[in-house]
């Protein structure tokens, strides 16, 4: 069970209520040890300013969300390559443990899933070259298959690690319990990743029923994922990073007082994770 100082706040969890500056202050108030900003919040505050504030607050940065989206314009364009390079620079500037990649789904109007996956791999190779030089780790986040069309066509840990095998060092996976909890291969693939490639551990819960495909994720303990079991696999794999709490919740947690959200995160961290 992670104590508050082993928890990281992904800013998506309170994205409707707080700016990045408010998230940093909130983490300090609640004794939370880390933060994982989304780029929109980072840009709003200014990367240099944010880096300074995060350091001053003594927070670890468990990741920067997110790069990727390689299929946004069909083929891999210079615009997409450049945006990912900027994301790498931002991750370096804030000292992020990794740059989290949501790789993109099918191009608009396309049915070519294999083609999309090829574009993604080409894009990841391009970003990885740049990231290695910058000393930034690239973390592929496999998304639940229900997002294969519109968000990410990398959908399992095994698929992500096969890409990592082909691309070599400096790339690994961001393992998000919400996306992979159902996978019968999960434990085996987490162990396969090992400490070198298991770069992030994202947590929330799977609600039954799930009322919205994107924005109805649950607070840890409110759903059906055996988080302590999965966390034990991450530990067994050698992962020593923070438990990053990432909850998209339009119907519930985004409507609450963010201090209540953070207090609940700390309490659930100590009891159900
Ligand atoms: Zn995630």
PDB file of C-alpha atoms and ligand atoms in Angstrom:
ATOM      1  CA  UNK A   1       0.000   0.000   0.000  1.00  0.00           C
ATOM      2  CA  UNK A   2       1.642   3.252  -1.061  1.00  0.00           C
ATOM      3  CA  UNK A   3       1.950   6.015   1.496  1.00  0.00           C
ATOM      4  CA  UNK A   4       1.218   9.531   0.237  1.00  0.00           C
ATOM      5  CA  UNK A   5       4.856  10.169  -0.593  1.00  0.00           C
ATOM      6  CA  UNK A   6       4.794   7.143  -2.955  1.00  0.00           C
ATOM      7  CA  UNK A   7       1.777   8.492  -4.827  1.00  0.00           C
ATOM      8  CA  UNK A   8       1.871  10.772  -7.849  1.00  0.00           C
ATOM      9  CA  UNK A   9      -0.992  12.981  -8.966  1.00  0.00           C
ATOM     10  CA  UNK A  10      -1.681  12.852 -12.684  1.00  0.00           C
ATOM     11  CA  UNK A  11      -3.156  16.266 -13.373  1.00  0.00           C
ATOM     12  CA  UNK A  12      -5.988  14.735 -15.440  1.00  0.00           C
ATOM     13  CA  UNK A  13      -7.509  13.666 -12.127  1.00  0.00           C
ATOM     14  CA  UNK A  14      -8.416  17.243 -11.218  1.00  0.00           C
ATOM     15  CA  UNK A  15      -8.139  18.772 -14.656  1.00  0.00           C
ATOM     16  CA  UNK A  16     -11.510  20.509 -14.540  1.00  0.00           C
ATOM     17  CA  UNK A  17     -10.806  22.169 -11.209  1.00  0.00           C
ATOM     18  CA  UNK A  18      -7.112  23.031 -10.959  1.00  0.00           C
ATOM     19  CA  UNK A  19      -4.261  24.599 -12.893  1.00  0.00           C
ATOM     20  CA  UNK A  20      -0.825  22.986 -12.682  1.00  0.00           C
ATOM     21  CA  UNK A  21       0.257  25.542 -10.076  1.00  0.00           C
ATOM     22  CA  UNK A  22      -2.747  24.574  -7.947  1.00  0.00           C
ATOM     23  CA  UNK A  23      -1.949  20.870  -8.434  1.00  0.00           C
ATOM     24  CA  UNK A  24       1.612  21.425  -7.210  1.00  0.00           C
ATOM     25  CA  UNK A  25       0.358  23.256  -4.121  1.00  0.00           C
ATOM     26  CA  UNK A  26      -2.283  20.585  -3.566  1.00  0.00           C
ATOM     27  CA  UNK A  27       0.313  17.811  -3.638  1.00  0.00           C
ATOM     28  CA  UNK A  28       2.342  19.679  -1.045  1.00  0.00           C
ATOM     29  CA  UNK A  29      -0.688  20.186   1.198  1.00  0.00           C
ATOM     30  CA  UNK A  30      -1.562  16.492   1.081  1.00  0.00           C
ATOM     31  CA  UNK A  31       1.983  15.126   1.319  1.00  0.00           C
ATOM     32  CA  UNK A  32       1.763  13.577  -2.164  1.00  0.00           C
ATOM     33  CA  UNK A  33       5.238  12.789  -3.451  1.00  0.00           C
ATOM     34  CA  UNK A  34       4.944  13.255  -7.184  1.00  0.00           C
ATOM     35  CA  UNK A  35       3.133  14.777 -10.081  1.00  0.00           C
ATOM     36  CA  UNK A  36       2.522  13.907 -13.722  1.00  0.00           C
ATOM     37  CA  UNK A  37       1.465  16.948 -15.717  1.00  0.00           C
ATOM     38  CA  UNK A  38      -0.420  16.924 -18.981  1.00  0.00           C
ATOM     39  CA  UNK A  39       1.084  19.140 -21.612  1.00  0.00           C
ATOM     40  CA  UNK A  40      -1.879  21.502 -21.846  1.00  0.00           C
ATOM     41  CA  UNK A  41      -1.475  22.367 -18.160  1.00  0.00           C
ATOM     42  CA  UNK A  42       2.271  22.625 -18.606  1.00  0.00           C
ATOM     43  CA  UNK A  43       1.949  25.058 -21.518  1.00  0.00           C
ATOM     44  CA  UNK A  44      -0.585  27.126 -19.622  1.00  0.00           C
ATOM     45  CA  UNK A  45       1.890  27.622 -16.771  1.00  0.00           C
ATOM     46  CA  UNK A  46       5.010  27.755 -18.941  1.00  0.00           C
ATOM     47  CA  UNK A  47       7.466  24.884 -18.894  1.00  0.00           C
ATOM     48  CA  UNK A  48      10.345  26.763 -17.240  1.00  0.00           C
ATOM     49  CA  UNK A  49       8.078  28.169 -14.548  1.00  0.00           C
ATOM     50  CA  UNK A  50       6.523  24.753 -13.937  1.00  0.00           C
ATOM     51  CA  UNK A  51       9.910  23.048 -13.718  1.00  0.00           C
ATOM     52  CA  UNK A  52      10.979  25.574 -11.108  1.00  0.00           C
ATOM     53  CA  UNK A  53       7.800  25.219  -9.041  1.00  0.00           C
ATOM     54  CA  UNK A  54       7.908  21.412  -9.148  1.00  0.00           C
ATOM     55  CA  UNK A  55      11.533  21.375  -8.002  1.00  0.00           C
ATOM     56  CA  UNK A  56      10.845  23.913  -5.258  1.00  0.00           C
ATOM     57  CA  UNK A  57       7.976  21.744  -4.016  1.00  0.00           C
ATOM     58  CA  UNK A  58      10.271  18.706  -3.898  1.00  0.00           C
ATOM     59  CA  UNK A  59       7.990  16.665  -6.146  1.00  0.00           C
ATOM     60  CA  UNK A  60       9.144  13.795  -8.327  1.00  0.00           C
ATOM     61  CA  UNK A  61       7.772  13.804 -11.867  1.00  0.00           C
ATOM     62  CA  UNK A  62       6.490  10.325 -12.662  1.00  0.00           C
ATOM     63  CA  UNK A  63       5.792  11.182 -16.283  1.00  0.00           C
ATOM     64  CA  UNK A  64       4.750  13.792 -18.814  1.00  0.00           C
ATOM     65  CA  UNK A  65       1.453  13.130 -20.605  1.00  0.00           C
ATOM     66  CA  UNK A  66       1.571  12.886 -23.468  1.00  0.00           C
ATOM     67  CA  UNK A  67       3.321  12.464 -26.762  1.00  0.00           C
ATOM     68  CA  UNK A  68       2.348  10.182 -29.602  1.00  0.00           C
ATOM     69  CA  UNK A  69      -0.726  10.579 -31.816  1.00  0.00           C
ATOM     70  CA  UNK A  70       1.421   9.547 -34.781  1.00  0.00           C
ATOM     71  CA  UNK A  71      -1.532   8.736 -37.003  1.00  0.00           C
ATOM     72  CA  UNK A  72      -3.213  12.120 -36.566  1.00  0.00           C
ATOM     73  CA  UNK A  73      -2.463  13.147 -40.139  1.00  0.00           C
ATOM     74  CA  UNK A  74      -2.486   9.710 -41.756  1.00  0.00           C
ATOM     75  CA  UNK A  75       1.154   9.280 -42.700  1.00  0.00           C
ATOM     76  CA  UNK A  76       3.847  10.415 -40.280  1.00  0.00           C
ATOM     77  CA  UNK A  77       4.254  14.139 -40.963  1.00  0.00           C
ATOM     78  CA  UNK A  78       7.018  16.524 -39.983  1.00  0.00           C
ATOM     79  CA  UNK A  79       4.499  18.363 -37.825  1.00  0.00           C
ATOM     80  CA  UNK A  80       3.834  15.256 -35.778  1.00  0.00           C
ATOM     81  CA  UNK A  81       7.553  14.436 -35.508  1.00  0.00           C
ATOM     82  CA  UNK A  82       8.309  17.974 -34.358  1.00  0.00           C
ATOM     83  CA  UNK A  83       5.550  18.036 -31.780  1.00  0.00           C
ATOM     84  CA  UNK A  84       6.902  14.841 -30.259  1.00  0.00           C
ATOM     85  CA  UNK A  85      10.400  16.295 -30.163  1.00  0.00           C
ATOM     86  CA  UNK A  86       9.026  19.307 -28.314  1.00  0.00           C
ATOM     87  CA  UNK A  87       7.376  16.898 -25.866  1.00  0.00           C
ATOM     88  CA  UNK A  88      10.753  15.229 -25.295  1.00  0.00           C
ATOM     89  CA  UNK A  89      12.333  18.619 -24.579  1.00  0.00           C
ATOM     90  CA  UNK A  90       9.561  19.439 -22.118  1.00  0.00           C
ATOM     91  CA  UNK A  91       9.958  16.072 -20.373  1.00  0.00           C
ATOM     92  CA  UNK A  92      13.686  16.745 -20.017  1.00  0.00           C
ATOM     93  CA  UNK A  93      13.086  20.229 -18.690  1.00  0.00           C
ATOM     94  CA  UNK A  94      10.752  19.090 -15.917  1.00  0.00           C
ATOM     95  CA  UNK A  95      12.830  15.985 -15.104  1.00  0.00           C
ATOM     96  CA  UNK A  96      10.080  13.526 -16.001  1.00  0.00           C
ATOM     97  CA  UNK A  97      10.785   9.841 -15.408  1.00  0.00           C
ATOM     98  CA  UNK A  98       9.338   9.210 -18.854  1.00  0.00           C
ATOM     99  CA  UNK A  99       7.371  10.705 -21.713  1.00  0.00           C
ATOM    100  CA  UNK A 100       4.090   8.815 -21.918  1.00  0.00           C
ATOM    101  CA  UNK A 101       2.982   7.956 -25.444  1.00  0.00           C
ATOM    102  CA  UNK A 102      -0.628   7.595 -26.498  1.00  0.00           C
ATOM    103  CA  UNK A 103       0.216   6.476 -29.974  1.00  0.00           C
ATOM    104  CA  UNK A 104      -2.909   7.265 -32.008  1.00  0.00           C
ATOM    105  CA  UNK A 105      -5.570   5.098 -33.621  1.00  0.00           C
ATOM    106  CA  UNK A 106      -6.834   4.737 -37.162  1.00  0.00           C
ATOM    107  CA  UNK A 107      -6.459   7.723 -39.429  1.00  0.00           C
ATOM    108  CA  UNK A 108      -9.775   9.358 -40.247  1.00  0.00           C
ATOM    109  CA  UNK A 109     -11.790   7.245 -42.667  1.00  0.00           C
ATOM    110  CA  UNK A 110      -9.259   4.412 -42.627  1.00  0.00           C
ATOM    111  CA  UNK A 111      -9.770   0.709 -41.932  1.00  0.00           C
ATOM    112  CA  UNK A 112      -6.082  -0.093 -42.208  1.00  0.00           C
ATOM    113  CA  UNK A 113      -5.182  -1.128 -38.670  1.00  0.00           C
ATOM    114  CA  UNK A 114      -1.902  -2.770 -39.688  1.00  0.00           C
ATOM    115  CA  UNK A 115      -0.971   0.402 -41.579  1.00  0.00           C
ATOM    116  CA  UNK A 116      -1.725   2.534 -38.515  1.00  0.00           C
ATOM    117  CA  UNK A 117       0.467   0.306 -36.381  1.00  0.00           C
ATOM    118  CA  UNK A 118       3.302   0.641 -38.887  1.00  0.00           C
ATOM    119  CA  UNK A 119       3.047   4.449 -38.799  1.00  0.00           C
ATOM    120  CA  UNK A 120       3.105   4.321 -35.007  1.00  0.00           C
ATOM    121  CA  UNK A 121       6.267   2.260 -34.944  1.00  0.00           C
ATOM    122  CA  UNK A 122       7.953   4.550 -37.451  1.00  0.00           C
ATOM    123  CA  UNK A 123       6.971   7.521 -35.304  1.00  0.00           C
ATOM    124  CA  UNK A 124       8.179   5.943 -32.089  1.00  0.00           C
ATOM    125  CA  UNK A 125      11.540   5.159 -33.705  1.00  0.00           C
ATOM    126  CA  UNK A 126      11.855   8.798 -34.752  1.00  0.00           C
ATOM    127  CA  UNK A 127      11.005  10.152 -31.290  1.00  0.00           C
ATOM    128  CA  UNK A 128      13.224   7.581 -29.612  1.00  0.00           C
ATOM    129  CA  UNK A 129      16.303   8.721 -31.549  1.00  0.00           C
ATOM    130  CA  UNK A 130      15.754  12.237 -30.316  1.00  0.00           C
ATOM    131  CA  UNK A 131      14.833  11.125 -26.780  1.00  0.00           C
ATOM    132  CA  UNK A 132      17.979   9.048 -26.375  1.00  0.00           C
ATOM    133  CA  UNK A 133      20.088  12.095 -27.112  1.00  0.00           C
ATOM    134  CA  UNK A 134      18.053  14.117 -24.609  1.00  0.00           C
ATOM    135  CA  UNK A 135      18.249  11.410 -21.936  1.00  0.00           C
ATOM    136  CA  UNK A 136      14.464  10.987 -21.819  1.00  0.00           C
ATOM    137  CA  UNK A 137      12.777   7.582 -21.558  1.00  0.00           C
ATOM    138  CA  UNK A 138       9.883   6.927 -23.924  1.00  0.00           C
ATOM    139  CA  UNK A 139       6.966   4.982 -22.434  1.00  0.00           C
ATOM    140  CA  UNK A 140       4.362   3.419 -24.706  1.00  0.00           C
ATOM    141  CA  UNK A 141       1.011   3.311 -22.937  1.00  0.00           C
ATOM    142  CA  UNK A 142      -1.084   0.434 -24.239  1.00  0.00           C
ATOM    143  CA  UNK A 143      -4.715   1.505 -24.172  1.00  0.00           C
ATOM    144  CA  UNK A 144      -7.733  -0.742 -23.684  1.00  0.00           C
ATOM    145  CA  UNK A 145      -8.801  -2.173 -27.071  1.00  0.00           C
ATOM    146  CA  UNK A 146     -12.022  -0.135 -27.006  1.00  0.00           C
ATOM    147  CA  UNK A 147      -9.797   2.833 -27.982  1.00  0.00           C
ATOM    148  CA  UNK A 148      -8.016   1.091 -30.879  1.00  0.00           C
ATOM    149  CA  UNK A 149      -9.896   3.135 -33.473  1.00  0.00           C
ATOM    150  CA  UNK A 150      -9.718   6.606 -32.021  1.00  0.00           C
ATOM    151  CA  UNK A 151      -6.837   6.828 -29.528  1.00  0.00           C
ATOM    152  CA  UNK A 152      -4.245   4.093 -29.584  1.00  0.00           C
ATOM    153  CA  UNK A 153      -3.727   1.023 -31.748  1.00  0.00           C
ATOM    154  CA  UNK A 154      -1.247  -0.416 -29.258  1.00  0.00           C
ATOM    155  CA  UNK A 155      -3.522  -2.304 -26.915  1.00  0.00           C
ATOM    156  CA  UNK A 156      -1.638  -4.823 -24.818  1.00  0.00           C
ATOM    157  CA  UNK A 157       1.553  -4.943 -22.820  1.00  0.00           C
ATOM    158  CA  UNK A 158       2.761  -7.780 -25.014  1.00  0.00           C
ATOM    159  CA  UNK A 159       2.241  -5.761 -28.195  1.00  0.00           C
ATOM    160  CA  UNK A 160       4.004  -2.729 -26.666  1.00  0.00           C
ATOM    161  CA  UNK A 161       6.953  -4.828 -25.498  1.00  0.00           C
ATOM    162  CA  UNK A 162       7.307  -6.425 -28.935  1.00  0.00           C
ATOM    163  CA  UNK A 163       7.753  -2.878 -30.293  1.00  0.00           C
ATOM    164  CA  UNK A 164      10.282  -2.142 -27.534  1.00  0.00           C
ATOM    165  CA  UNK A 165      12.184  -5.318 -28.461  1.00  0.00           C
ATOM    166  CA  UNK A 166      12.434  -4.123 -32.041  1.00  0.00           C
ATOM    167  CA  UNK A 167      13.419  -0.529 -31.222  1.00  0.00           C
ATOM    168  CA  UNK A 168      16.053  -1.220 -28.580  1.00  0.00           C
ATOM    169  CA  UNK A 169      17.102   0.671 -25.492  1.00  0.00           C
ATOM    170  CA  UNK A 170      15.488   3.799 -24.058  1.00  0.00           C
ATOM    171  CA  UNK A 171      11.891   2.742 -24.621  1.00  0.00           C
ATOM    172  CA  UNK A 172       9.494   0.900 -22.330  1.00  0.00           C
ATOM    173  CA  UNK A 173       5.879   0.861 -21.219  1.00  0.00           C
ATOM    174  CA  UNK A 174       3.565   2.916 -19.061  1.00  0.00           C
ATOM    175  CA  UNK A 175       1.366   0.263 -17.499  1.00  0.00           C
ATOM    176  CA  UNK A 176      -2.081   1.619 -16.640  1.00  0.00           C
ATOM    177  CA  UNK A 177      -4.243  -0.722 -14.588  1.00  0.00           C
ATOM    178  CA  UNK A 178      -7.395   0.658 -16.210  1.00  0.00           C
ATOM    179  CA  UNK A 179      -6.254  -0.382 -19.673  1.00  0.00           C
ATOM    180  CA  UNK A 180      -4.661  -3.748 -19.002  1.00  0.00           C
ATOM    181  CA  UNK A 181      -6.248  -5.287 -15.883  1.00  0.00           C
ATOM    182  CA  UNK A 182      -8.316  -7.723 -17.979  1.00  0.00           C
ATOM    183  CA  UNK A 183      -5.352  -9.196 -19.873  1.00  0.00           C
ATOM    184  CA  UNK A 184      -4.621 -12.871 -18.985  1.00  0.00           C
ATOM    185  CA  UNK A 185      -1.015 -12.205 -20.040  1.00  0.00           C
ATOM    186  CA  UNK A 186      -0.601  -9.212 -17.733  1.00  0.00           C
ATOM    187  CA  UNK A 187       1.615 -10.671 -15.024  1.00  0.00           C
ATOM    188  CA  UNK A 188       3.866 -12.420 -17.514  1.00  0.00           C
ATOM    189  CA  UNK A 189       4.257  -9.244 -19.559  1.00  0.00           C
ATOM    190  CA  UNK A 190       4.965  -7.060 -16.518  1.00  0.00           C
ATOM    191  CA  UNK A 191       7.729  -9.447 -15.511  1.00  0.00           C
ATOM    192  CA  UNK A 192       8.970  -9.468 -19.098  1.00  0.00           C
ATOM    193  CA  UNK A 193       9.179  -5.659 -18.999  1.00  0.00           C
ATOM    194  CA  UNK A 194      11.336  -5.694 -15.888  1.00  0.00           C
ATOM    195  CA  UNK A 195      12.773  -2.616 -14.175  1.00  0.00           C
ATOM    196  CA  UNK A 196      14.384  -1.277 -17.357  1.00  0.00           C
ATOM    197  CA  UNK A 197      11.144  -1.120 -19.305  1.00  0.00           C
ATOM    198  CA  UNK A 198       8.376  -0.817 -16.728  1.00  0.00           C
ATOM    199  CA  UNK A 199       8.539   2.960 -16.627  1.00  0.00           C
ATOM    200  CA  UNK A 200       5.235   4.006 -15.067  1.00  0.00           C
ATOM    201  CA  UNK A 201       2.396   2.515 -13.035  1.00  0.00           C
ATOM    202  CA  UNK A 202      -0.953   4.287 -13.486  1.00  0.00           C
ATOM    203  CA  UNK A 203      -3.878   3.489 -11.248  1.00  0.00           C
ATOM    204  CA  UNK A 204      -7.620   4.083 -10.949  1.00  0.00           C
ATOM    205  CA  UNK A 205     -10.481   1.561 -10.987  1.00  0.00           C
ATOM    206  CA  UNK A 206     -12.879  -0.061 -13.456  1.00  0.00           C
ATOM    207  CA  UNK A 207     -16.457   0.743 -12.569  1.00  0.00           C
ATOM    208  CA  UNK A 208     -19.349  -1.637 -13.227  1.00  0.00           C
ATOM    209  CA  UNK A 209     -21.225  -0.446 -15.118  1.00  0.00           C
ATOM    210  CA  UNK A 210     -18.941   1.975 -16.956  1.00  0.00           C
ATOM    211  CA  UNK A 211     -21.202   4.795 -18.100  1.00  0.00           C
ATOM    212  CA  UNK A 212     -18.825   6.523 -20.520  1.00  0.00           C
ATOM    213  CA  UNK A 213     -15.990   4.969 -22.522  1.00  0.00           C
ATOM    214  CA  UNK A 214     -13.542   7.741 -21.722  1.00  0.00           C
ATOM    215  CA  UNK A 215     -14.551   9.723 -18.690  1.00  0.00           C
ATOM    216  CA  UNK A 216     -16.036   7.287 -16.187  1.00  0.00           C
ATOM    217  CA  UNK A 217     -12.997   5.858 -14.462  1.00  0.00           C
ATOM    218  CA  UNK A 218     -13.295   5.054 -10.798  1.00  0.00           C
ATOM    219  CA  UNK A 219     -11.438   5.987  -7.651  1.00  0.00           C
ATOM    220  CA  UNK A 220      -9.277   3.130  -6.416  1.00  0.00           C
ATOM    221  CA  UNK A 221     -11.439   0.772  -4.364  1.00  0.00           C
ATOM    222  CA  UNK A 222     -14.717   1.691  -6.088  1.00  0.00           C
ATOM    223  CA  UNK A 223     -14.426  -0.866  -8.885  1.00  0.00           C
ATOM    224  CA  UNK A 224     -13.290  -4.380  -9.709  1.00  0.00           C
ATOM    225  CA  UNK A 225      -9.521  -4.178 -10.245  1.00  0.00           C
ATOM    226  CA  UNK A 226      -7.402  -6.060  -7.707  1.00  0.00           C
ATOM    227  CA  UNK A 227      -4.901  -3.207  -7.408  1.00  0.00           C
ATOM    228  CA  UNK A 228      -2.771  -4.689  -4.595  1.00  0.00           C
ATOM    229  CA  UNK A 229      -2.285  -7.859  -6.662  1.00  0.00           C
ATOM    230  CA  UNK A 230      -1.285  -5.897  -9.761  1.00  0.00           C
ATOM    231  CA  UNK A 231       0.987  -3.640  -7.702  1.00  0.00           C
ATOM    232  CA  UNK A 232       2.665  -6.753  -6.296  1.00  0.00           C
ATOM    233  CA  UNK A 233       3.400  -7.853  -9.878  1.00  0.00           C
ATOM    234  CA  UNK A 234       4.887  -4.420 -10.634  1.00  0.00           C
ATOM    235  CA  UNK A 235       7.080  -4.750  -7.543  1.00  0.00           C
ATOM    236  CA  UNK A 236       8.050  -8.273  -8.550  1.00  0.00           C
ATOM    237  CA  UNK A 237       9.045  -6.890 -11.945  1.00  0.00           C
ATOM    238  CA  UNK A 238      11.391  -4.490 -10.153  1.00  0.00           C
ATOM    239  CA  UNK A 239       9.341  -1.325 -10.537  1.00  0.00           C
ATOM    240  CA  UNK A 240      10.245   1.188  -7.836  1.00  0.00           C
ATOM    241  CA  UNK A 241       8.468   4.283  -9.134  1.00  0.00           C
ATOM    242  CA  UNK A 242       5.424   6.091  -7.853  1.00  0.00           C
ATOM    243  CA  UNK A 243       1.815   4.949  -8.033  1.00  0.00           C
ATOM    244  CA  UNK A 244       0.409   7.534 -10.420  1.00  0.00           C
ATOM    245  CA  UNK A 245      -3.279   8.227  -9.934  1.00  0.00           C
ATOM    246  CA  UNK A 246      -5.024   9.088 -13.202  1.00  0.00           C
ATOM    247  CA  UNK A 247      -8.801   9.337 -13.010  1.00  0.00           C
ATOM    248  CA  UNK A 248     -10.956  10.663 -15.842  1.00  0.00           C
ATOM    249  CA  UNK A 249     -14.283  11.192 -14.129  1.00  0.00           C
ATOM    250  CA  UNK A 250     -16.681  13.715 -15.625  1.00  0.00           C
ATOM    251  CA  UNK A 251     -19.616  12.378 -13.639  1.00  0.00           C
ATOM    252  CA  UNK A 252     -17.997  12.248 -10.230  1.00  0.00           C
ATOM    253  CA  UNK A 253     -14.453  13.274  -9.240  1.00  0.00           C
ATOM    254  CA  UNK A 254     -14.199  16.201 -11.670  1.00  0.00           C
ATOM    255  CA  UNK A 255     -17.255  17.686  -9.988  1.00  0.00           C
ATOM    256  CA  UNK A 256     -15.856  17.528  -6.449  1.00  0.00           C
ATOM    257  CA  UNK A 257     -13.727  19.788  -4.309  1.00  0.00           C
ATOM    258  CA  UNK A 258     -10.193  18.884  -5.432  1.00  0.00           C
ATOM    259  CA  UNK A 259      -8.909  18.839  -1.857  1.00  0.00           C
ATOM    260  CA  UNK A 260     -11.501  16.132  -1.168  1.00  0.00           C
ATOM    261  CA  UNK A 261     -10.244  14.263  -4.250  1.00  0.00           C
ATOM    262  CA  UNK A 262      -6.630  14.379  -3.047  1.00  0.00           C
ATOM    263  CA  UNK A 263      -7.557  13.410   0.511  1.00  0.00           C
ATOM    264  CA  UNK A 264      -9.494  10.435  -0.873  1.00  0.00           C
ATOM    265  CA  UNK A 265      -6.548   9.415  -3.059  1.00  0.00           C
ATOM    266  CA  UNK A 266      -4.213   9.405  -0.048  1.00  0.00           C
ATOM    267  CA  UNK A 267      -6.731   7.470   2.059  1.00  0.00           C
ATOM    268  CA  UNK A 268      -7.383   4.869  -0.667  1.00  0.00           C
ATOM    269  CA  UNK A 269      -3.668   4.589  -1.358  1.00  0.00           C
ATOM    270  CA  UNK A 270      -3.192   3.505   2.232  1.00  0.00           C
ATOM    271  CA  UNK A 271      -6.088   1.039   2.207  1.00  0.00           C
ATOM    272  CA  UNK A 272      -6.881  -0.449  -1.221  1.00  0.00           C
ATOM    273  CA  UNK A 273      -3.827  -0.092  -3.497  1.00  0.00           C
TER     274      UNK A 273
HETATM  275 ZN1  LIG B   1      -2.530   6.201 -17.967  1.00  0.00          ZN
END
